């Protein structure tokens, strides 16, 4: 960990001298171990990334969340009013640059990759003397262990780091206290440590790797099923004949090459063709199975068999709601828990902006904006901000809110008309201007009666 020494902060410390430290928080992650699967393939986080669909799902989720703007807000006044806390030291770290070596995109992409493969994401918190955060540095989950001090009950983290600070020293355990680590756990049994999705799904991934290996061997052998060479006599050196056959007719480049057999030798295939073994169907099922594992719609990894122009937009919105939002909430809650001081947690909060992912087609957006402006909960500038347009000056009404004046409360329906107007007495009728004839008074009363009857 030359980085820690370079920073001069958070130097490695010795582990607490406790004789009976128990690994009572690591069972969540270690119940499902790696190793050989039922298919005979060996699966771990790195070999799983060699499966195309796993790589596509991890890249999609990591890039999407890393590309979302992440801002720090503070509550202002009463209610839910908020504003960006640009003056807080954590704002720049979350939004722009967590450390001098990484952009915010690279940092959150790495942490999401760790979450999806290992089920946990860790980052070292570097603070100054005022307890303000100076930077965040990602740590590999496979090198991290979590233990609990049985006396105090506090968690501490043991990081098995590679270091070359001293000659002949290759590995060293670095102890971090709870306030020195940003830990975002995935799905787990105890809520403290997430288990690895790859370890949980190792048999399904092993089957996918076996199918891919079978396909590679199939094309390596010239896209022809394996078989036997029969000779009517006794061969003195069968190994040489097999090697010559493989050299001349093996491999995809030699597919469909015409073979010349001598001395009555015959070639007879003995394996089933790929279509009989449902090779292609198995590969398609593996794509669906892995997408189900990461909760990713297949069309987002280029599997468009069940996607149409009518449902593709709704599938994209469902992807945000059911695939991204759980991860986003985990990250936001982890930031509040580990990066904000206790007295700040009721004032500040982080928020990913997913509005861009929820946008529909142009016509749907314009209809929604018209409803928002017409009902008074959006201003013209609110719309223009969402569409990345220049704002209308304030003196021209860009920040004003409008409301359709024809809306009334249900209890005030008909209040514009005085339906209970008392009948005029004879004296009042005598006081009316002489120019209003009897016919005029009749028409006025008829209109009043029509209004009273709802226009009928």
Short mmCIF file of C-alpha atoms in Angstrom, two decimals:
data_model
loop_
_atom_site.label_atom_id
_atom_site.label_comp_id
_atom_site.label_asym_id
_atom_site.label_seq_id
_atom_site.Cartn_x
_atom_site.Cartn_y
_atom_site.Cartn_z
CA UNK A 1 0.00 0.00 0.00
CA UNK A 2 2.45 2.64 -1.15
CA UNK A 3 -0.54 4.99 -1.49
CA UNK A 4 -1.07 5.12 2.28
CA UNK A 5 2.55 5.92 2.90
CA UNK A 6 2.50 8.59 0.19
CA UNK A 7 -0.49 10.27 1.77
CA UNK A 8 1.09 10.20 5.20
CA UNK A 9 -2.35 9.57 6.69
CA UNK A 10 -4.00 6.49 8.11
CA UNK A 11 -0.77 4.54 8.41
CA UNK A 12 -1.11 0.80 8.99
CA UNK A 13 -1.70 -0.14 12.57
CA UNK A 14 -1.33 -3.36 14.45
CA UNK A 15 -4.41 -5.51 14.99
CA UNK A 16 -6.02 -5.30 18.45
CA UNK A 17 -4.31 -7.68 20.86
CA UNK A 18 -7.44 -9.66 21.66
CA UNK A 19 -7.03 -13.39 22.19
CA UNK A 20 -10.60 -14.38 21.34
CA UNK A 21 -11.53 -12.35 18.25
CA UNK A 22 -14.28 -14.22 16.46
CA UNK A 23 -15.18 -14.01 12.77
CA UNK A 24 -18.80 -13.40 13.67
CA UNK A 25 -19.64 -11.11 10.75
CA UNK A 26 -17.98 -12.96 7.88
CA UNK A 27 -20.28 -15.98 7.69
CA UNK A 28 -22.60 -14.12 5.34
CA UNK A 29 -19.98 -13.94 2.65
CA UNK A 30 -18.25 -17.29 3.12
CA UNK A 31 -21.09 -19.78 3.22
CA UNK A 32 -20.95 -20.12 -0.56
CA UNK A 33 -17.44 -20.82 -1.72
CA UNK A 34 -15.91 -21.04 -5.15
CA UNK A 35 -14.42 -24.09 -6.75
CA UNK A 36 -15.46 -26.79 -9.18
CA UNK A 37 -19.05 -26.72 -10.35
CA UNK A 38 -21.33 -29.55 -11.41
CA UNK A 39 -20.25 -28.97 -15.01
CA UNK A 40 -16.57 -29.37 -14.09
CA UNK A 41 -15.70 -25.71 -14.73
CA UNK A 42 -13.95 -23.58 -12.13
CA UNK A 43 -15.79 -20.32 -11.44
CA UNK A 44 -14.68 -17.17 -9.62
CA UNK A 45 -15.22 -13.45 -10.15
CA UNK A 46 -12.53 -13.10 -12.80
CA UNK A 47 -13.35 -16.23 -14.80
CA UNK A 48 -17.04 -15.26 -14.69
CA UNK A 49 -16.20 -11.99 -16.44
CA UNK A 50 -15.03 -14.05 -19.43
CA UNK A 51 -18.65 -14.98 -20.07
CA UNK A 52 -19.96 -12.45 -22.56
CA UNK A 53 -23.35 -11.94 -20.90
CA UNK A 54 -21.83 -11.50 -17.44
CA UNK A 55 -19.42 -8.92 -18.80
CA UNK A 56 -22.26 -7.12 -20.62
CA UNK A 57 -24.50 -7.02 -17.51
CA UNK A 58 -21.73 -5.82 -15.21
CA UNK A 59 -20.61 -3.18 -17.69
CA UNK A 60 -24.18 -1.98 -18.25
CA UNK A 61 -25.04 -1.57 -14.56
CA UNK A 62 -21.64 -0.12 -13.64
CA UNK A 63 -21.52 2.39 -16.48
CA UNK A 64 -25.13 3.46 -16.05
CA UNK A 65 -24.85 4.23 -12.34
CA UNK A 66 -21.39 5.78 -12.72
CA UNK A 67 -22.80 8.10 -15.39
CA UNK A 68 -25.61 9.44 -13.19
CA UNK A 69 -25.00 12.85 -11.58
CA UNK A 70 -24.55 12.47 -7.81
CA UNK A 71 -25.13 15.65 -5.80
CA UNK A 72 -25.10 16.44 -2.11
CA UNK A 73 -28.15 18.40 -0.93
CA UNK A 74 -29.18 20.14 2.28
CA UNK A 75 -32.67 20.71 3.59
CA UNK A 76 -33.65 24.38 3.73
CA UNK A 77 -36.41 25.66 5.99
CA UNK A 78 -39.48 23.62 6.73
CA UNK A 79 -40.81 20.79 4.62
CA UNK A 80 -38.83 19.09 1.87
CA UNK A 81 -37.24 22.17 0.30
CA UNK A 82 -33.64 21.53 -0.62
CA UNK A 83 -30.62 23.06 -2.31
CA UNK A 84 -27.25 21.78 -3.50
CA UNK A 85 -24.64 21.90 -0.74
CA UNK A 86 -21.81 23.07 -3.01
CA UNK A 87 -19.93 24.55 -0.06
CA UNK A 88 -19.66 21.18 1.71
CA UNK A 89 -16.25 19.42 1.25
CA UNK A 90 -18.01 16.17 0.34
CA UNK A 91 -19.86 17.71 -2.62
CA UNK A 92 -16.82 17.83 -4.91
CA UNK A 93 -15.68 14.37 -3.82
CA UNK A 94 -19.01 12.75 -4.69
CA UNK A 95 -19.78 14.69 -7.84
CA UNK A 96 -16.44 15.36 -9.48
CA UNK A 97 -13.29 13.70 -8.13
CA UNK A 98 -13.07 11.30 -5.15
CA UNK A 99 -9.26 11.37 -5.20
CA UNK A 100 -6.50 12.97 -7.29
CA UNK A 101 -6.09 9.83 -9.41
CA UNK A 102 -9.70 9.03 -10.36
CA UNK A 103 -12.75 10.78 -11.76
CA UNK A 104 -16.12 10.23 -10.16
CA UNK A 105 -17.12 8.02 -13.10
CA UNK A 106 -14.12 5.71 -12.69
CA UNK A 107 -14.59 5.54 -8.93
CA UNK A 108 -18.28 4.60 -8.94
CA UNK A 109 -17.78 2.27 -11.89
CA UNK A 110 -15.16 0.34 -9.89
CA UNK A 111 -17.32 0.21 -6.76
CA UNK A 112 -20.35 -1.01 -8.73
CA UNK A 113 -18.21 -3.68 -10.38
CA UNK A 114 -17.14 -4.85 -6.91
CA UNK A 115 -20.75 -4.89 -5.72
CA UNK A 116 -21.96 -6.93 -8.69
CA UNK A 117 -19.17 -9.51 -8.55
CA UNK A 118 -18.13 -9.73 -4.89
CA UNK A 119 -21.32 -8.45 -3.25
CA UNK A 120 -19.42 -5.77 -1.29
CA UNK A 121 -17.77 -2.44 -2.11
CA UNK A 122 -15.09 -0.88 0.07
CA UNK A 123 -13.28 2.45 -0.08
CA UNK A 124 -10.73 3.95 2.28
CA UNK A 125 -11.76 7.29 3.79
CA UNK A 126 -8.92 9.80 4.14
CA UNK A 127 -9.68 12.61 6.61
CA UNK A 128 -7.82 15.69 7.80
CA UNK A 129 -7.36 16.97 11.34
CA UNK A 130 -10.82 18.60 11.30
CA UNK A 131 -12.42 15.24 10.45
CA UNK A 132 -13.30 16.47 6.97
CA UNK A 133 -12.98 13.99 4.12
CA UNK A 134 -10.09 14.58 1.73
CA UNK A 135 -10.53 11.58 -0.55
CA UNK A 136 -11.92 8.11 -1.17
CA UNK A 137 -9.82 5.21 -2.50
CA UNK A 138 -11.41 1.91 -3.61
CA UNK A 139 -10.17 -1.32 -2.01
CA UNK A 140 -10.44 -4.82 -3.45
CA UNK A 141 -13.20 -6.80 -1.70
CA UNK A 142 -11.35 -10.09 -2.08
CA UNK A 143 -8.61 -8.75 0.23
CA UNK A 144 -10.95 -7.47 2.94
CA UNK A 145 -12.14 -9.22 6.10
CA UNK A 146 -14.52 -7.84 8.71
CA UNK A 147 -14.31 -8.73 12.39
CA UNK A 148 -15.96 -7.54 15.57
CA UNK A 149 -14.19 -6.62 18.79
CA UNK A 150 -15.88 -8.87 21.37
CA UNK A 151 -15.22 -6.38 24.18
CA UNK A 152 -16.36 -3.12 22.63
CA UNK A 153 -18.58 -4.62 19.90
CA UNK A 154 -17.08 -2.29 17.27
CA UNK A 155 -16.36 -3.50 13.75
CA UNK A 156 -12.87 -3.31 12.33
CA UNK A 157 -11.62 -4.15 8.85
CA UNK A 158 -8.50 -6.17 8.02
CA UNK A 159 -7.12 -5.50 4.55
CA UNK A 160 -4.54 -7.96 3.19
CA UNK A 161 -2.50 -5.49 1.17
CA UNK A 162 0.46 -5.94 -1.10
CA UNK A 163 3.31 -3.65 -0.17
CA UNK A 164 6.92 -3.17 -1.20
CA UNK A 165 7.81 -0.66 1.49
CA UNK A 166 10.31 -3.02 3.12
CA UNK A 167 12.69 -5.40 1.35
CA UNK A 168 11.43 -8.96 1.40
CA UNK A 169 7.98 -7.96 2.66
CA UNK A 170 5.19 -8.83 0.25
CA UNK A 171 1.98 -9.03 2.24
CA UNK A 172 0.85 -7.04 5.23
CA UNK A 173 -2.43 -6.78 7.11
CA UNK A 174 -3.70 -3.23 7.53
CA UNK A 175 -6.29 -2.57 10.22
CA UNK A 176 -8.98 0.03 9.58
CA UNK A 177 -11.52 1.24 12.08
CA UNK A 178 -15.16 1.56 11.14
CA UNK A 179 -14.97 5.33 10.48
CA UNK A 180 -12.10 4.81 8.03
CA UNK A 181 -14.01 2.64 5.54
CA UNK A 182 -16.93 3.30 3.23
CA UNK A 183 -18.65 -0.09 3.05
CA UNK A 184 -21.64 -0.72 0.79
CA UNK A 185 -22.87 -4.30 1.30
CA UNK A 186 -25.00 -6.19 -1.17
CA UNK A 187 -27.58 -8.85 -0.43
CA UNK A 188 -26.58 -10.83 2.64
CA UNK A 189 -27.95 -12.77 5.57
CA UNK A 190 -26.85 -10.51 8.43
CA UNK A 191 -27.08 -7.07 6.84
CA UNK A 192 -23.40 -6.35 7.48
CA UNK A 193 -21.67 -8.36 4.75
CA UNK A 194 -23.03 -9.25 1.34
CA UNK A 195 -22.39 -12.61 -0.26
CA UNK A 196 -20.90 -12.94 -3.73
CA UNK A 197 -23.53 -13.34 -6.50
CA UNK A 198 -20.94 -15.23 -8.54
CA UNK A 199 -20.40 -17.76 -5.74
CA UNK A 200 -24.14 -18.17 -5.30
CA UNK A 201 -24.72 -18.75 -9.02
CA UNK A 202 -21.53 -20.71 -9.72
CA UNK A 203 -23.32 -23.80 -11.09
CA UNK A 204 -25.37 -21.78 -13.59
CA UNK A 205 -22.27 -19.87 -14.68
CA UNK A 206 -20.26 -23.10 -14.84
CA UNK A 207 -22.84 -24.57 -17.22
CA UNK A 208 -22.53 -21.49 -19.44
CA UNK A 209 -18.75 -21.82 -19.44
CA UNK A 210 -19.00 -25.51 -20.33
CA UNK A 211 -21.27 -24.77 -23.29
CA UNK A 212 -18.89 -22.08 -24.50
CA UNK A 213 -15.95 -24.45 -24.16
CA UNK A 214 -17.88 -27.09 -26.12
CA UNK A 215 -18.52 -24.61 -28.91
CA UNK A 216 -14.86 -23.66 -29.05
CA UNK A 217 -13.81 -27.31 -29.29
CA UNK A 218 -16.44 -27.88 -31.96
CA UNK A 219 -14.97 -25.23 -34.25
CA UNK A 220 -11.44 -26.20 -33.33
CA UNK A 221 -12.15 -29.63 -34.77
CA UNK A 222 -13.25 -28.22 -38.08
CA UNK A 223 -16.92 -27.84 -37.16
CA UNK A 224 -17.27 -31.58 -37.73
CA UNK A 225 -18.42 -34.15 -35.16
CA UNK A 226 -15.75 -36.44 -33.75
CA UNK A 227 -15.47 -39.92 -35.19
CA UNK A 228 -13.25 -42.94 -35.76
CA UNK A 229 -11.01 -44.08 -38.57
CA UNK A 230 -11.52 -47.77 -39.41
CA UNK A 231 -8.86 -49.86 -41.11
CA UNK A 232 -9.44 -53.43 -42.31
CA UNK A 233 -6.03 -54.54 -41.19
CA UNK A 234 -3.73 -54.05 -38.23
CA UNK A 235 -2.02 -50.65 -37.86
CA UNK A 236 1.52 -50.51 -36.61
CA UNK A 237 1.42 -46.82 -35.60
CA UNK A 238 -2.15 -45.55 -35.02
CA UNK A 239 -0.93 -42.49 -33.15
CA UNK A 240 0.89 -41.21 -36.21
CA UNK A 241 -2.20 -41.61 -38.39
CA UNK A 242 -4.34 -39.68 -35.87
CA UNK A 243 -1.79 -36.89 -35.65
CA UNK A 244 -1.58 -36.63 -39.44
CA UNK A 245 -5.39 -36.58 -39.69
CA UNK A 246 -5.67 -33.81 -37.10
CA UNK A 247 -2.96 -31.76 -38.73
CA UNK A 248 -4.46 -31.97 -42.21
CA UNK A 249 -8.20 -31.89 -41.46
CA UNK A 250 -8.47 -30.35 -37.96
CA UNK A 251 -9.36 -26.75 -37.21
CA UNK A 252 -11.97 -24.41 -38.66
CA UNK A 253 -9.66 -23.44 -41.54
CA UNK A 254 -9.68 -27.03 -42.79
CA UNK A 255 -13.46 -27.47 -42.54
CA UNK A 256 -15.07 -29.22 -45.54
CA UNK A 257 -11.68 -30.18 -46.92
CA UNK A 258 -11.89 -33.35 -48.98
CA UNK A 259 -10.18 -36.27 -47.30
CA UNK A 260 -8.29 -38.96 -49.21
CA UNK A 261 -8.34 -42.39 -47.51
CA UNK A 262 -6.12 -45.32 -48.53
CA UNK A 263 -5.96 -49.05 -47.93
CA UNK A 264 -9.68 -49.40 -47.32
CA UNK A 265 -9.73 -46.93 -44.42
CA UNK A 266 -13.14 -45.42 -43.58
CA UNK A 267 -14.24 -42.47 -41.43
CA UNK A 268 -17.36 -42.91 -39.30
CA UNK A 269 -18.76 -40.10 -37.07
CA UNK A 270 -19.93 -41.18 -33.65
CA UNK A 271 -21.06 -37.92 -31.98
CA UNK A 272 -24.41 -36.19 -32.17
CA UNK A 273 -24.54 -33.02 -34.27
CA UNK A 274 -24.88 -29.74 -32.33
CA UNK A 275 -28.53 -29.24 -33.29
CA UNK A 276 -29.40 -32.61 -31.74
CA UNK A 277 -27.71 -31.56 -28.51
CA UNK A 278 -29.63 -28.22 -28.61
CA UNK A 279 -26.37 -26.33 -28.52
CA UNK A 280 -27.79 -23.01 -29.75
CA UNK A 281 -30.87 -23.22 -27.54
CA UNK A 282 -28.66 -23.83 -24.53
CA UNK A 283 -26.60 -20.77 -25.28
CA UNK A 284 -29.75 -18.66 -25.62
CA UNK A 285 -31.03 -19.97 -22.29
CA UNK A 286 -27.71 -19.08 -20.64
CA UNK A 287 -28.19 -15.46 -21.74
CA UNK A 288 -31.63 -15.35 -20.12
CA UNK A 289 -30.37 -17.07 -16.98
CA UNK A 290 -27.52 -14.59 -16.47
CA UNK A 291 -29.80 -11.62 -17.19
CA UNK A 292 -32.19 -13.00 -14.58
CA UNK A 293 -29.30 -13.21 -12.14
CA UNK A 294 -28.40 -9.52 -12.56
CA UNK A 295 -32.03 -8.45 -13.12
CA UNK A 296 -31.20 -6.88 -16.48
CA UNK A 297 -33.72 -6.86 -19.37
CA UNK A 298 -32.27 -9.04 -22.15
CA UNK A 299 -32.73 -6.34 -24.78
CA UNK A 300 -30.11 -4.21 -23.00
CA UNK A 301 -27.48 -6.87 -23.69
CA UNK A 302 -28.51 -7.11 -27.35
CA UNK A 303 -31.01 -9.96 -27.01
CA UNK A 304 -33.96 -8.48 -28.93
CA UNK A 305 -36.05 -11.58 -29.57
CA UNK A 306 -38.91 -10.46 -27.30
CA UNK A 307 -38.59 -6.70 -27.70
CA UNK A 308 -40.77 -4.53 -29.92
CA UNK A 309 -41.11 -0.82 -30.58
CA UNK A 310 -44.27 -0.85 -28.45
CA UNK A 311 -42.69 -2.15 -25.24
CA UNK A 312 -39.03 -1.13 -25.49
CA UNK A 313 -39.64 2.22 -23.77
CA UNK A 314 -41.54 0.65 -20.87
CA UNK A 315 -38.83 -1.98 -20.46
CA UNK A 316 -36.28 0.81 -20.14
CA UNK A 317 -38.32 2.51 -17.41
CA UNK A 318 -38.76 -0.84 -15.63
CA UNK A 319 -34.97 -1.27 -15.77
CA UNK A 320 -34.54 1.98 -13.84
CA UNK A 321 -37.24 1.14 -11.29
CA UNK A 322 -36.41 -2.47 -10.55
CA UNK A 323 -32.75 -2.91 -11.54
CA UNK A 324 -31.01 0.40 -10.85
CA UNK A 325 -33.01 1.88 -7.97
CA UNK A 326 -32.11 -0.84 -5.39
CA UNK A 327 -28.40 -0.29 -6.11
CA UNK A 328 -28.80 3.48 -6.07
CA UNK A 329 -30.55 3.40 -2.71
CA UNK A 330 -27.83 1.12 -1.28
CA UNK A 331 -25.14 3.60 -2.33
CA UNK A 332 -27.03 6.64 -1.06
CA UNK A 333 -27.70 5.04 2.33
CA UNK A 334 -24.06 3.89 2.55
CA UNK A 335 -22.86 7.45 1.94
CA UNK A 336 -25.11 8.79 4.69
CA UNK A 337 -23.99 6.08 7.10
CA UNK A 338 -20.23 6.29 6.54
CA UNK A 339 -19.40 9.71 5.06
CA UNK A 340 -21.69 12.11 6.91
CA UNK A 341 -21.16 12.98 10.55
CA UNK A 342 -23.96 12.08 12.90
CA UNK A 343 -25.01 15.71 13.31
CA UNK A 344 -25.05 16.15 9.51
CA UNK A 345 -27.26 13.18 8.67
CA UNK A 346 -30.50 15.07 9.36
CA UNK A 347 -29.39 18.07 7.30
CA UNK A 348 -27.52 16.67 4.27
CA UNK A 349 -28.32 13.83 1.92
CA UNK A 350 -26.90 12.51 -1.41
CA UNK A 351 -29.12 11.97 -4.42
CA UNK A 352 -28.55 10.39 -7.83
CA UNK A 353 -30.40 12.15 -10.64
CA UNK A 354 -32.24 9.52 -12.70
CA UNK A 355 -34.57 11.91 -14.52
CA UNK A 356 -32.65 11.51 -17.76
CA UNK A 357 -33.20 7.75 -17.73
CA UNK A 358 -36.94 8.13 -17.11
CA UNK A 359 -37.53 10.38 -20.12
CA UNK A 360 -40.00 9.05 -22.64
CA UNK A 361 -40.27 9.92 -26.32
CA UNK A 362 -40.54 13.55 -27.43
CA UNK A 363 -44.32 13.67 -27.75
CA UNK A 364 -44.86 12.05 -24.33
CA UNK A 365 -42.47 14.53 -22.71
CA UNK A 366 -44.16 17.53 -24.28
CA UNK A 367 -47.60 16.33 -23.17
CA UNK A 368 -46.30 15.81 -19.62
CA UNK A 369 -44.70 19.28 -19.58
CA UNK A 370 -47.95 20.87 -20.80
CA UNK A 371 -49.83 19.21 -17.94
CA UNK A 372 -47.18 20.33 -15.43
CA UNK A 373 -47.17 23.97 -16.56
CA UNK A 374 -50.96 24.10 -16.92
CA UNK A 375 -51.50 22.77 -13.40
CA UNK A 376 -49.01 25.03 -11.68
CA UNK A 377 -46.42 22.56 -10.41
CA UNK A 378 -43.84 23.33 -13.14
CA UNK A 379 -42.57 26.65 -14.42
CA UNK A 380 -41.36 27.22 -18.00
CA UNK A 381 -37.78 27.24 -16.72
CA UNK A 382 -38.32 23.94 -14.91
CA UNK A 383 -39.17 22.43 -18.29
CA UNK A 384 -36.24 24.09 -20.03
CA UNK A 385 -33.82 22.77 -17.39
CA UNK A 386 -35.02 19.23 -18.01
CA UNK A 387 -34.57 19.72 -21.75
CA UNK A 388 -31.11 21.35 -21.30
CA UNK A 389 -32.31 24.63 -22.86
CA UNK A 390 -31.38 28.22 -22.06
CA UNK A 391 -33.55 29.72 -19.32
CA UNK A 392 -36.13 32.46 -19.84
CA UNK A 393 -35.21 35.62 -17.90
CA UNK A 394 -37.01 36.04 -14.61
CA UNK A 395 -38.57 39.37 -15.59
CA UNK A 396 -40.18 37.68 -18.59
CA UNK A 397 -41.98 35.12 -16.44
CA UNK A 398 -39.63 32.17 -16.83
CA UNK A 399 -39.86 31.23 -13.14
CA UNK A 400 -43.57 31.96 -12.73
CA UNK A 401 -46.13 29.27 -12.05
CA UNK A 402 -49.48 29.30 -13.81
CA UNK A 403 -52.80 27.72 -12.97
CA UNK A 404 -55.90 27.24 -15.07
CA UNK A 405 -58.45 29.63 -13.55
CA UNK A 406 -61.44 27.47 -14.41
CA UNK A 407 -60.62 24.97 -11.61
CA UNK A 408 -62.70 25.28 -8.42
CA UNK A 409 -63.08 23.28 -5.27
CA UNK A 410 -65.92 20.81 -5.31
CA UNK A 411 -67.60 22.62 -2.43
CA UNK A 412 -67.47 25.87 -4.38
CA UNK A 413 -69.08 24.49 -7.52
CA UNK A 414 -71.65 27.00 -8.83
CA UNK A 415 -70.54 29.73 -6.47
CA UNK A 416 -70.07 32.07 -9.41
CA UNK A 417 -73.83 32.15 -9.84
CA UNK A 418 -76.09 33.51 -7.12
CA UNK A 419 -78.75 30.84 -7.33
CA UNK A 420 -80.46 31.92 -4.13
CA UNK A 421 -81.20 35.44 -5.33
CA UNK A 422 -84.51 36.46 -3.71
CA UNK A 423 -87.46 37.26 -5.85
CA UNK A 424 -87.97 40.93 -6.40
CA UNK A 425 -90.91 42.53 -4.65
CA UNK A 426 -93.42 44.61 -6.44
CA UNK A 427 -91.79 47.70 -5.03
CA UNK A 428 -88.38 46.66 -6.43
CA UNK A 429 -89.93 45.92 -9.78
CA UNK A 430 -91.48 49.34 -9.80
CA UNK A 431 -88.05 50.85 -9.14
CA UNK A 432 -86.53 49.23 -12.24
CA UNK A 433 -85.84 51.54 -15.11
CA UNK A 434 -88.85 52.22 -17.26
CA UNK A 435 -86.89 51.32 -20.41
CA UNK A 436 -86.82 47.61 -19.36
CA UNK A 437 -89.93 46.16 -20.86
CA UNK A 438 -91.92 43.18 -19.65
CA UNK A 439 -90.32 41.07 -22.36
CA UNK A 440 -86.85 41.99 -21.09
CA UNK A 441 -87.71 40.99 -17.53
CA UNK A 442 -89.12 37.69 -18.81
CA UNK A 443 -85.95 36.87 -20.74
CA UNK A 444 -83.77 37.77 -17.73
CA UNK A 445 -85.74 35.46 -15.43
CA UNK A 446 -85.63 32.70 -18.04
CA UNK A 447 -81.84 32.90 -18.25
CA UNK A 448 -81.63 32.77 -14.46
CA UNK A 449 -83.81 29.67 -14.43
CA UNK A 450 -81.64 28.06 -17.12
CA UNK A 451 -78.51 28.62 -15.04
CA UNK A 452 -80.24 27.18 -11.97
CA UNK A 453 -81.05 24.01 -13.92
CA UNK A 454 -77.50 23.46 -15.10
CA UNK A 455 -77.95 25.01 -18.51
CA UNK A 456 -80.99 22.96 -19.48
#
